[in-house]
mmCIF file of N, CA and C in Angstrom:
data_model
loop_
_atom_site.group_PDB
_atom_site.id
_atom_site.type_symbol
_atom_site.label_atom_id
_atom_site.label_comp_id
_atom_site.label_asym_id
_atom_site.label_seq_id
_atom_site.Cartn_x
_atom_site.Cartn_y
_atom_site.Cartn_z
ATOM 1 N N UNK A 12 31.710 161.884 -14.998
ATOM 2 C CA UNK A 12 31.141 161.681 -16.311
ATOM 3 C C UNK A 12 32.226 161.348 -17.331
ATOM 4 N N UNK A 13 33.809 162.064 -17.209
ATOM 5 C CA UNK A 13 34.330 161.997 -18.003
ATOM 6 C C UNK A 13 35.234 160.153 -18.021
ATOM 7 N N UNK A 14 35.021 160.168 -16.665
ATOM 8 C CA UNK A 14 35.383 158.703 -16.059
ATOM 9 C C UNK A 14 34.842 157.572 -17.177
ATOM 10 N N UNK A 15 33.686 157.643 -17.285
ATOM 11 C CA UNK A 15 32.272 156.709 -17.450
ATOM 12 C C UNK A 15 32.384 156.957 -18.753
ATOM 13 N N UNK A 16 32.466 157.735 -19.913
ATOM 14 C CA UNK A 16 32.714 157.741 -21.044
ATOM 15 C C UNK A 16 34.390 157.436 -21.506
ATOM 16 N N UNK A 17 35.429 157.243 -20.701
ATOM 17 C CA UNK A 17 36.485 156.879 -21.162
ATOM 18 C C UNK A 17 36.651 155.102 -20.953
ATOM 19 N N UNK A 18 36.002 155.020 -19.878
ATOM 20 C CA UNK A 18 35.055 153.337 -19.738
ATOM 21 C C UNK A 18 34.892 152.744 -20.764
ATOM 22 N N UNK A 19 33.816 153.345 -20.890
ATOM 23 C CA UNK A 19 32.804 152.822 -21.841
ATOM 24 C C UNK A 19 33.844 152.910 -23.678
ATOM 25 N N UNK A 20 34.861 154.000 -23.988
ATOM 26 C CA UNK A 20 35.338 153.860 -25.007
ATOM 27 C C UNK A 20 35.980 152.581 -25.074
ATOM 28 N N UNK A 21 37.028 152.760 -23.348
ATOM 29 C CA UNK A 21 37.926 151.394 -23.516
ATOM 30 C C UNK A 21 37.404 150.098 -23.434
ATOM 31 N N UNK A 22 36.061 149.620 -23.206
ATOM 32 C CA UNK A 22 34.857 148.751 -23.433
ATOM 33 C C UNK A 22 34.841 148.233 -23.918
ATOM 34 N N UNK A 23 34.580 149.677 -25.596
ATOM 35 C CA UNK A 23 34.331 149.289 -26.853
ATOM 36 C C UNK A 23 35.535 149.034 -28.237
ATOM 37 N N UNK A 24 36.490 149.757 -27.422
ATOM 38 C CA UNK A 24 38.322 149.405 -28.162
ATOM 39 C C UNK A 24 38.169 147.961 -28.193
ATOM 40 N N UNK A 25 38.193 147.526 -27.200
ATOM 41 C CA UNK A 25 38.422 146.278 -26.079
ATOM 42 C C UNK A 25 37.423 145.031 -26.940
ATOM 43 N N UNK A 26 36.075 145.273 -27.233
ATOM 44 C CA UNK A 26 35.363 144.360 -28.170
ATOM 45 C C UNK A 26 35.454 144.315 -29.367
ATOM 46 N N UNK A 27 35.962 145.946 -30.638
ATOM 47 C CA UNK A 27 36.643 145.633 -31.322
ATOM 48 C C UNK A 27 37.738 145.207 -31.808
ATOM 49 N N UNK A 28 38.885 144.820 -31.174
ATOM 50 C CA UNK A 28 40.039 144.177 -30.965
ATOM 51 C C UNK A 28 39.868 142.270 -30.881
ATOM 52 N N UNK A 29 38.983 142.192 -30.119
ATOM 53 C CA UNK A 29 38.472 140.803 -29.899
ATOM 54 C C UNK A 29 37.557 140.512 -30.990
ATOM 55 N N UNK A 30 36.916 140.934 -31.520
ATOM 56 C CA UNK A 30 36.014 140.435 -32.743
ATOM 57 C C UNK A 30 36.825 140.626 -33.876
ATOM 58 N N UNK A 31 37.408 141.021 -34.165
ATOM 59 C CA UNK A 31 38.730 141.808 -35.471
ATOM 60 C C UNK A 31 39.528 140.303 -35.110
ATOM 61 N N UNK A 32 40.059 139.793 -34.213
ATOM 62 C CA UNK A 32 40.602 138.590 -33.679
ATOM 63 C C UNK A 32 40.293 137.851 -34.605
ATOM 64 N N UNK A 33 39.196 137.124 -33.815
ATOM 65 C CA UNK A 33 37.997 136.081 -33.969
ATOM 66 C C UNK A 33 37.455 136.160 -35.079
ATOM 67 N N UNK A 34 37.638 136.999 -36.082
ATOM 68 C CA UNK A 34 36.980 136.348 -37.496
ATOM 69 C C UNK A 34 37.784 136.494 -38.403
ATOM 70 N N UNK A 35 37.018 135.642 -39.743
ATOM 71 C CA UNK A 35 37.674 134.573 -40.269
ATOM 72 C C UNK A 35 37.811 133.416 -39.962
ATOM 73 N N UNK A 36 37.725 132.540 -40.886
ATOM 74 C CA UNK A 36 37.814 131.111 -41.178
ATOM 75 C C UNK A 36 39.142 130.221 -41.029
ATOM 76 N N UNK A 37 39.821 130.180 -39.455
ATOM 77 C CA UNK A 37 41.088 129.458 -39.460
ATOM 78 C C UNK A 37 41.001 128.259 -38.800
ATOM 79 N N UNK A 38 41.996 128.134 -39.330
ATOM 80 C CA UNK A 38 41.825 126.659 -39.511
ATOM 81 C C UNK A 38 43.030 125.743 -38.163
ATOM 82 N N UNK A 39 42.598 124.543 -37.863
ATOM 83 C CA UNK A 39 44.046 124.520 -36.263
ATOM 84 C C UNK A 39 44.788 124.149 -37.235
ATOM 85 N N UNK A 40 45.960 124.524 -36.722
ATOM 86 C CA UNK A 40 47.473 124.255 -37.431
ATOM 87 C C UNK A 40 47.837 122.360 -37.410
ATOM 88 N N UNK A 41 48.252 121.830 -38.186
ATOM 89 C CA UNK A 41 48.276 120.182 -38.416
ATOM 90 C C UNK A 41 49.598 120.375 -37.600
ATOM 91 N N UNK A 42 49.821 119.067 -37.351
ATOM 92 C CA UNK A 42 51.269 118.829 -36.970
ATOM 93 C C UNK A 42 51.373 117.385 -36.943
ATOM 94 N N UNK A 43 52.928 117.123 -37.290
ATOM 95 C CA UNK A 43 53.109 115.497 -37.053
ATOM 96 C C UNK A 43 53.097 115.292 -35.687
ATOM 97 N N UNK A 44 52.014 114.338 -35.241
ATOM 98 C CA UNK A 44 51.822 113.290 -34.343
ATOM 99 C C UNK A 44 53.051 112.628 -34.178
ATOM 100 N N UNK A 45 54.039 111.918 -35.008
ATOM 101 C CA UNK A 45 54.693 111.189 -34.568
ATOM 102 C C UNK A 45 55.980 111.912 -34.297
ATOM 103 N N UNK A 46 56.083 112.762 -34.751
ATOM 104 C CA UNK A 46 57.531 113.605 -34.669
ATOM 105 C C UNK A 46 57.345 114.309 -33.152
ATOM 106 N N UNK A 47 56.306 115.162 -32.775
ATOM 107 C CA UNK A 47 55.805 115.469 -31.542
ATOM 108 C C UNK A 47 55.979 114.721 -30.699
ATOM 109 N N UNK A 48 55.422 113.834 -30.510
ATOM 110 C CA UNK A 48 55.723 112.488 -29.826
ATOM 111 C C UNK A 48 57.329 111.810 -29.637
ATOM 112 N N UNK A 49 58.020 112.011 -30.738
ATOM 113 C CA UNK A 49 59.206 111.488 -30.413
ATOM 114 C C UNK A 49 60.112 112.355 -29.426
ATOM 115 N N UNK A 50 59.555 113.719 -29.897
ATOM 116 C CA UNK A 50 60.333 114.976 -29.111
ATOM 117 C C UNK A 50 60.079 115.042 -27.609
ATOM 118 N N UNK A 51 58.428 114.841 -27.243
ATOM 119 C CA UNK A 51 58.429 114.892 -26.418
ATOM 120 C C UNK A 51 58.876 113.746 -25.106
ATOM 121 N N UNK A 52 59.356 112.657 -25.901
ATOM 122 C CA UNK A 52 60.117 111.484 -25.508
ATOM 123 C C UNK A 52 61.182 111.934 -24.969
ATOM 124 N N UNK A 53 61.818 112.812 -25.812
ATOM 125 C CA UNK A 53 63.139 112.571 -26.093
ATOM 126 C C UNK A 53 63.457 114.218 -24.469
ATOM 127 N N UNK A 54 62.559 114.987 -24.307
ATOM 128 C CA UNK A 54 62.665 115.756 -23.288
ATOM 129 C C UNK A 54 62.356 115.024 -22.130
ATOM 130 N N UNK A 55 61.467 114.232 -22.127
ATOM 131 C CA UNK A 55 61.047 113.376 -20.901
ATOM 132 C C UNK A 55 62.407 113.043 -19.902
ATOM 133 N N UNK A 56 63.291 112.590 -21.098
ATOM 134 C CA UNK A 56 64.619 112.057 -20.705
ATOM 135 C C UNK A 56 65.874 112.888 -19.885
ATOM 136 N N UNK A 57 65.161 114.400 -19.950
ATOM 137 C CA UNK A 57 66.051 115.159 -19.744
ATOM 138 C C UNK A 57 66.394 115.538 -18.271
ATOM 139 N N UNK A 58 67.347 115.969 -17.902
ATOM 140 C CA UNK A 58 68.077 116.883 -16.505
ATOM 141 C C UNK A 58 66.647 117.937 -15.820
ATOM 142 N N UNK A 59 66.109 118.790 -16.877
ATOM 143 C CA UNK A 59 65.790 119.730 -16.567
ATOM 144 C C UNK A 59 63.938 119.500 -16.256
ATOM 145 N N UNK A 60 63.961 119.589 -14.648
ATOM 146 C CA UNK A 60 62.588 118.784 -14.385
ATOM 147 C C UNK A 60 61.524 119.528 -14.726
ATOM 148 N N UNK A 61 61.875 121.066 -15.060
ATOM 149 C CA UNK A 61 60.570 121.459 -15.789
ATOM 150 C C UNK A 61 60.001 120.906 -17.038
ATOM 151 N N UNK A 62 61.118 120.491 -18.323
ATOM 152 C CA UNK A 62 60.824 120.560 -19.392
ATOM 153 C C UNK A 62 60.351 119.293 -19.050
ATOM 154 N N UNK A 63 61.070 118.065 -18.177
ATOM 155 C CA UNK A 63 60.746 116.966 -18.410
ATOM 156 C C UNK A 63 58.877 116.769 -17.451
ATOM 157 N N UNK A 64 58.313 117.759 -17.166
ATOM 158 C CA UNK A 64 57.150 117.634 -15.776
ATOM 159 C C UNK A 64 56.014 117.844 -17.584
ATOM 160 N N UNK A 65 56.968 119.277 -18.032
ATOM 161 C CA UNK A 65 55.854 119.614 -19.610
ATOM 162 C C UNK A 65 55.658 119.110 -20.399
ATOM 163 N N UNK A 66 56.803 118.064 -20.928
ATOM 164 C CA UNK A 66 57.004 116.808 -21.970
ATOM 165 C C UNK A 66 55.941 115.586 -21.006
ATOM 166 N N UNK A 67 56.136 115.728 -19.931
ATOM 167 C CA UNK A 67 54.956 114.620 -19.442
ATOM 168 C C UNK A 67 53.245 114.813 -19.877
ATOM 169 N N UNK A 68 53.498 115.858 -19.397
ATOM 170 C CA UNK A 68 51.654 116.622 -19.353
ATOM 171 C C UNK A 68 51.660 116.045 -20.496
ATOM 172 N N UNK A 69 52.330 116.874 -21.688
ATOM 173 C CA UNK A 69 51.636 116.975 -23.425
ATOM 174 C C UNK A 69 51.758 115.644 -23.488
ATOM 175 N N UNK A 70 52.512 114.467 -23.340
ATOM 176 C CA UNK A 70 52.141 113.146 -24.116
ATOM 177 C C UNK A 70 50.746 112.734 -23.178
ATOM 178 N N UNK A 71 50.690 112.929 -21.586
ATOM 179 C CA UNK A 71 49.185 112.916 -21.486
ATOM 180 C C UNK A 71 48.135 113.519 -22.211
ATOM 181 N N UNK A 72 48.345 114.364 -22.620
ATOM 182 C CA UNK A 72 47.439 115.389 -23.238
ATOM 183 C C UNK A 72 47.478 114.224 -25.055
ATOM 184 N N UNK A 73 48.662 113.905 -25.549
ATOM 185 C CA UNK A 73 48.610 113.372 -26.460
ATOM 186 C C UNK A 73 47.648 112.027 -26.426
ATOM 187 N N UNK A 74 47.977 111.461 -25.550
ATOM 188 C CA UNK A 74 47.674 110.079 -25.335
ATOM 189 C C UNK A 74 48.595 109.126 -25.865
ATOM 190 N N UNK A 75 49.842 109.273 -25.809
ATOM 191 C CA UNK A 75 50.751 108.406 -26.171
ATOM 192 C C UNK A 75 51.115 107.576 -25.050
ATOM 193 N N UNK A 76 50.680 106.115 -25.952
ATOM 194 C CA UNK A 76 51.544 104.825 -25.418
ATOM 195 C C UNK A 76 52.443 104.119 -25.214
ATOM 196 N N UNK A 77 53.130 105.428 -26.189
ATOM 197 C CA UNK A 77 54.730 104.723 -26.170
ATOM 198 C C UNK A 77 55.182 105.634 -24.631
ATOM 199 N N UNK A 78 54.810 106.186 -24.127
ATOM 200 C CA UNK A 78 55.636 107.033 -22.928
ATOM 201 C C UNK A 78 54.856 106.397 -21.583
ATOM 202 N N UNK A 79 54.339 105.119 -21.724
ATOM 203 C CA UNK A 79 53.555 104.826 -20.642
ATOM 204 C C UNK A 79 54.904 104.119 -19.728
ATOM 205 N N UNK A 80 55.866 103.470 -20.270
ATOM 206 C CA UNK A 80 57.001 102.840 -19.262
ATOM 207 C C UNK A 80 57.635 103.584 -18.724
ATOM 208 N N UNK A 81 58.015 104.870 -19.359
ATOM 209 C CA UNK A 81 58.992 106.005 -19.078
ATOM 210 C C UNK A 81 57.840 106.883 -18.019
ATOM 211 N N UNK A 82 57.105 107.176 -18.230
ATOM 212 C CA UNK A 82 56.128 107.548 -17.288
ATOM 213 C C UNK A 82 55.999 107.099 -15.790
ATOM 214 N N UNK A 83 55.918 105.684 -16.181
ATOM 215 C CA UNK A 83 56.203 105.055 -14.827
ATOM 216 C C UNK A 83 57.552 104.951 -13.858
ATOM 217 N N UNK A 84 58.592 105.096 -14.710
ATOM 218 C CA UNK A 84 59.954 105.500 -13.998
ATOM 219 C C UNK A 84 59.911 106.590 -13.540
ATOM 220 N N UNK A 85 59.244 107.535 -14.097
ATOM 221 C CA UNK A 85 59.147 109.179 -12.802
ATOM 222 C C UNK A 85 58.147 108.847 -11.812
ATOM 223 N N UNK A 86 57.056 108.227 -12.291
ATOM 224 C CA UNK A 86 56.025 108.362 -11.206
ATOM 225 C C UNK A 86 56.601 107.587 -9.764
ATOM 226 N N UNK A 87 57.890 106.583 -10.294
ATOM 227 C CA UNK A 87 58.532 106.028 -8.854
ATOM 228 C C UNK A 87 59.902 106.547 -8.545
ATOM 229 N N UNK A 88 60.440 107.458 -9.529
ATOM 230 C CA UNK A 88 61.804 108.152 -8.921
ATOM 231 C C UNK A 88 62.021 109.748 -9.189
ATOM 232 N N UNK A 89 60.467 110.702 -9.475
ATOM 233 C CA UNK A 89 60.796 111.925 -9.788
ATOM 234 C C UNK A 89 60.583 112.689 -8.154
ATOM 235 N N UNK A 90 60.665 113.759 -7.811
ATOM 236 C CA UNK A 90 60.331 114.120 -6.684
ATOM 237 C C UNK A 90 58.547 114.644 -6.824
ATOM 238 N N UNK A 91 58.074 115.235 -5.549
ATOM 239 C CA UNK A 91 56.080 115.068 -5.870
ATOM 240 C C UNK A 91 55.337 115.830 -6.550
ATOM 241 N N UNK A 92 56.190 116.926 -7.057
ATOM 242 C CA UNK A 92 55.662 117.554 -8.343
ATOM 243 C C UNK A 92 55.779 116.687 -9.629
ATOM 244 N N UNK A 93 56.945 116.399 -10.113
ATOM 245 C CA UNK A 93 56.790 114.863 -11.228
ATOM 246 C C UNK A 93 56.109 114.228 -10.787
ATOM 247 N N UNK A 94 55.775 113.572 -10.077
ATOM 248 C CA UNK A 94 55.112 112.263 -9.605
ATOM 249 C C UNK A 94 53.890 112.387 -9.603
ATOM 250 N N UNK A 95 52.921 113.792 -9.479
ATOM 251 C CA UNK A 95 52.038 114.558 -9.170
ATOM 252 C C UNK A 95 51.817 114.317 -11.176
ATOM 253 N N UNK A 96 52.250 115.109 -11.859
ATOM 254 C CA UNK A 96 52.364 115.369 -13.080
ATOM 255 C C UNK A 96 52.493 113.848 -13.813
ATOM 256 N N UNK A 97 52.884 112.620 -13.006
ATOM 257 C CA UNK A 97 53.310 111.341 -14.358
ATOM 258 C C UNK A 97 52.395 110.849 -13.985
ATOM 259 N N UNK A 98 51.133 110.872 -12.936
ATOM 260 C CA UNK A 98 50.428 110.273 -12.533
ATOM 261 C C UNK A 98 49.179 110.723 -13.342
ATOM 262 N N UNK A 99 48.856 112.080 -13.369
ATOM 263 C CA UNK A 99 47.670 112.833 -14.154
ATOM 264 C C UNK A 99 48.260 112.362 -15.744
ATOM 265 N N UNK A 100 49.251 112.448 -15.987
ATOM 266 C CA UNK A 100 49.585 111.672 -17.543
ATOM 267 C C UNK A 100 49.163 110.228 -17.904
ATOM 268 N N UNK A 101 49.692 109.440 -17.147
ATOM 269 C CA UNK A 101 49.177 108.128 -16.763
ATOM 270 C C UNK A 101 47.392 107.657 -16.721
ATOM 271 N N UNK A 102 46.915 108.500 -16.561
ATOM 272 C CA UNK A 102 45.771 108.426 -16.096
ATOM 273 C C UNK A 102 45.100 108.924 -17.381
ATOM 274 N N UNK A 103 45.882 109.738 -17.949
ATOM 275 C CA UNK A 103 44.979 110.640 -19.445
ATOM 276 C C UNK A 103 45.049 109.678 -20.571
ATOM 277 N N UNK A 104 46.369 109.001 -20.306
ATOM 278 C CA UNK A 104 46.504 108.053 -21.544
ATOM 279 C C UNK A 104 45.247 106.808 -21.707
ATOM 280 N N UNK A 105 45.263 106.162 -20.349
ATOM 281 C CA UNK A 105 44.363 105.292 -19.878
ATOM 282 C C UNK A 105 45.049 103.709 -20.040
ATOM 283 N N UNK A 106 46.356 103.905 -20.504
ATOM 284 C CA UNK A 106 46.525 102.366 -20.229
ATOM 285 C C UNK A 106 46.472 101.577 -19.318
ATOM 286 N N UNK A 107 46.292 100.312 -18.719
ATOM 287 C CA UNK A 107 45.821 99.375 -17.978
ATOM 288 C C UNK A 107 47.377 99.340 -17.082
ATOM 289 N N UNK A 108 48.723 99.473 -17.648
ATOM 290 C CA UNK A 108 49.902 99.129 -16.876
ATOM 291 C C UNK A 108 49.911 100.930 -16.026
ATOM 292 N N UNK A 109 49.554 101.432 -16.786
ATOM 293 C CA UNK A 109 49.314 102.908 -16.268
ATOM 294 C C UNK A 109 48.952 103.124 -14.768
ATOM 295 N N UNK A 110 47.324 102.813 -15.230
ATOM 296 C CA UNK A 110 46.398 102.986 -14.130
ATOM 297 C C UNK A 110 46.623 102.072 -13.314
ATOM 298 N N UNK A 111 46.895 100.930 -13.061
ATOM 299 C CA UNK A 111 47.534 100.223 -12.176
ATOM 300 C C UNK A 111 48.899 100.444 -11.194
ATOM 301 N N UNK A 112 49.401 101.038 -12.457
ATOM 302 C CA UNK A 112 50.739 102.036 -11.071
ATOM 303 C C UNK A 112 50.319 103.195 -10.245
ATOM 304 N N UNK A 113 49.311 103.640 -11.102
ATOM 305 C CA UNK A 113 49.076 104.914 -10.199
ATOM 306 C C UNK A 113 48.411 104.646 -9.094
ATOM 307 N N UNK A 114 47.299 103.710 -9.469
ATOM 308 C CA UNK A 114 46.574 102.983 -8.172
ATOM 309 C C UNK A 114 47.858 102.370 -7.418
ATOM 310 N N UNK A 115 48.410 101.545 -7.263
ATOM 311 C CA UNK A 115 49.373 100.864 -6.539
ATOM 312 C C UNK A 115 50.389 102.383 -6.022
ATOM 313 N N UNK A 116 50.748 103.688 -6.594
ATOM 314 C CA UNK A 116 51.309 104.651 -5.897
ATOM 315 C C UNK A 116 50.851 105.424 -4.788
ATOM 316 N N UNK A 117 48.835 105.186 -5.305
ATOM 317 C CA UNK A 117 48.178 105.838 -4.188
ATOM 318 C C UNK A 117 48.013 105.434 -3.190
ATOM 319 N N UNK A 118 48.185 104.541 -3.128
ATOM 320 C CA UNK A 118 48.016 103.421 -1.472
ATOM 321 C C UNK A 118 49.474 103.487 -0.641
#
């Protein structure tokens, strides 16, 4: 019994914590588009294949066109986790030189 009522408190901790969250009127945080974008360019470029696999995703996620050439240089010289990752980017953006490499990688 004493089980089932310490439950049920941490339940109800647990939904006031999450509703105390969740209200109020906020608002998403703005950010420059183009500055984002340049940054995440500018990691693409980098040594370190995590940052450069995460700088891929987000300009997919962005939809930036300026990272569609650089995109395509990993998707033919990163190892198959990049390649895996410039391909789902490639594909989010939707450009035509894009989707054409990726098709031409899958075969």
């Amino acid at each position: 019994m004493k089980n089932t009522i310490r439950t049920l408190a941490l339940v109800a901790m647990l939904v006031a914590v999450t509703l105390t969250g969740m209200a109020g009127d906020k608002e998403k945080p703005s950010y420059d588009k183009k500055a984002a974008e340049q940054n995440l360019l500018v990691g693409l470029a980098s040594d370190n294949e995590g940052l450069r696999e995460s700088c891929a995703f987000m300009l997919g996620e962005i939809g930036s066109t300026k990272a569609v050439i650089p995109l395509m240089g990993m998707l033919h010289d990163g190892n198959e986790s990049s390649r895996v990752v410039a391909a789902l980017a490639l594909a989010r953006i939707g450009d035509g030189r894009g989707v054409y490499a990726v098709k031409q990688a899958a075969k």
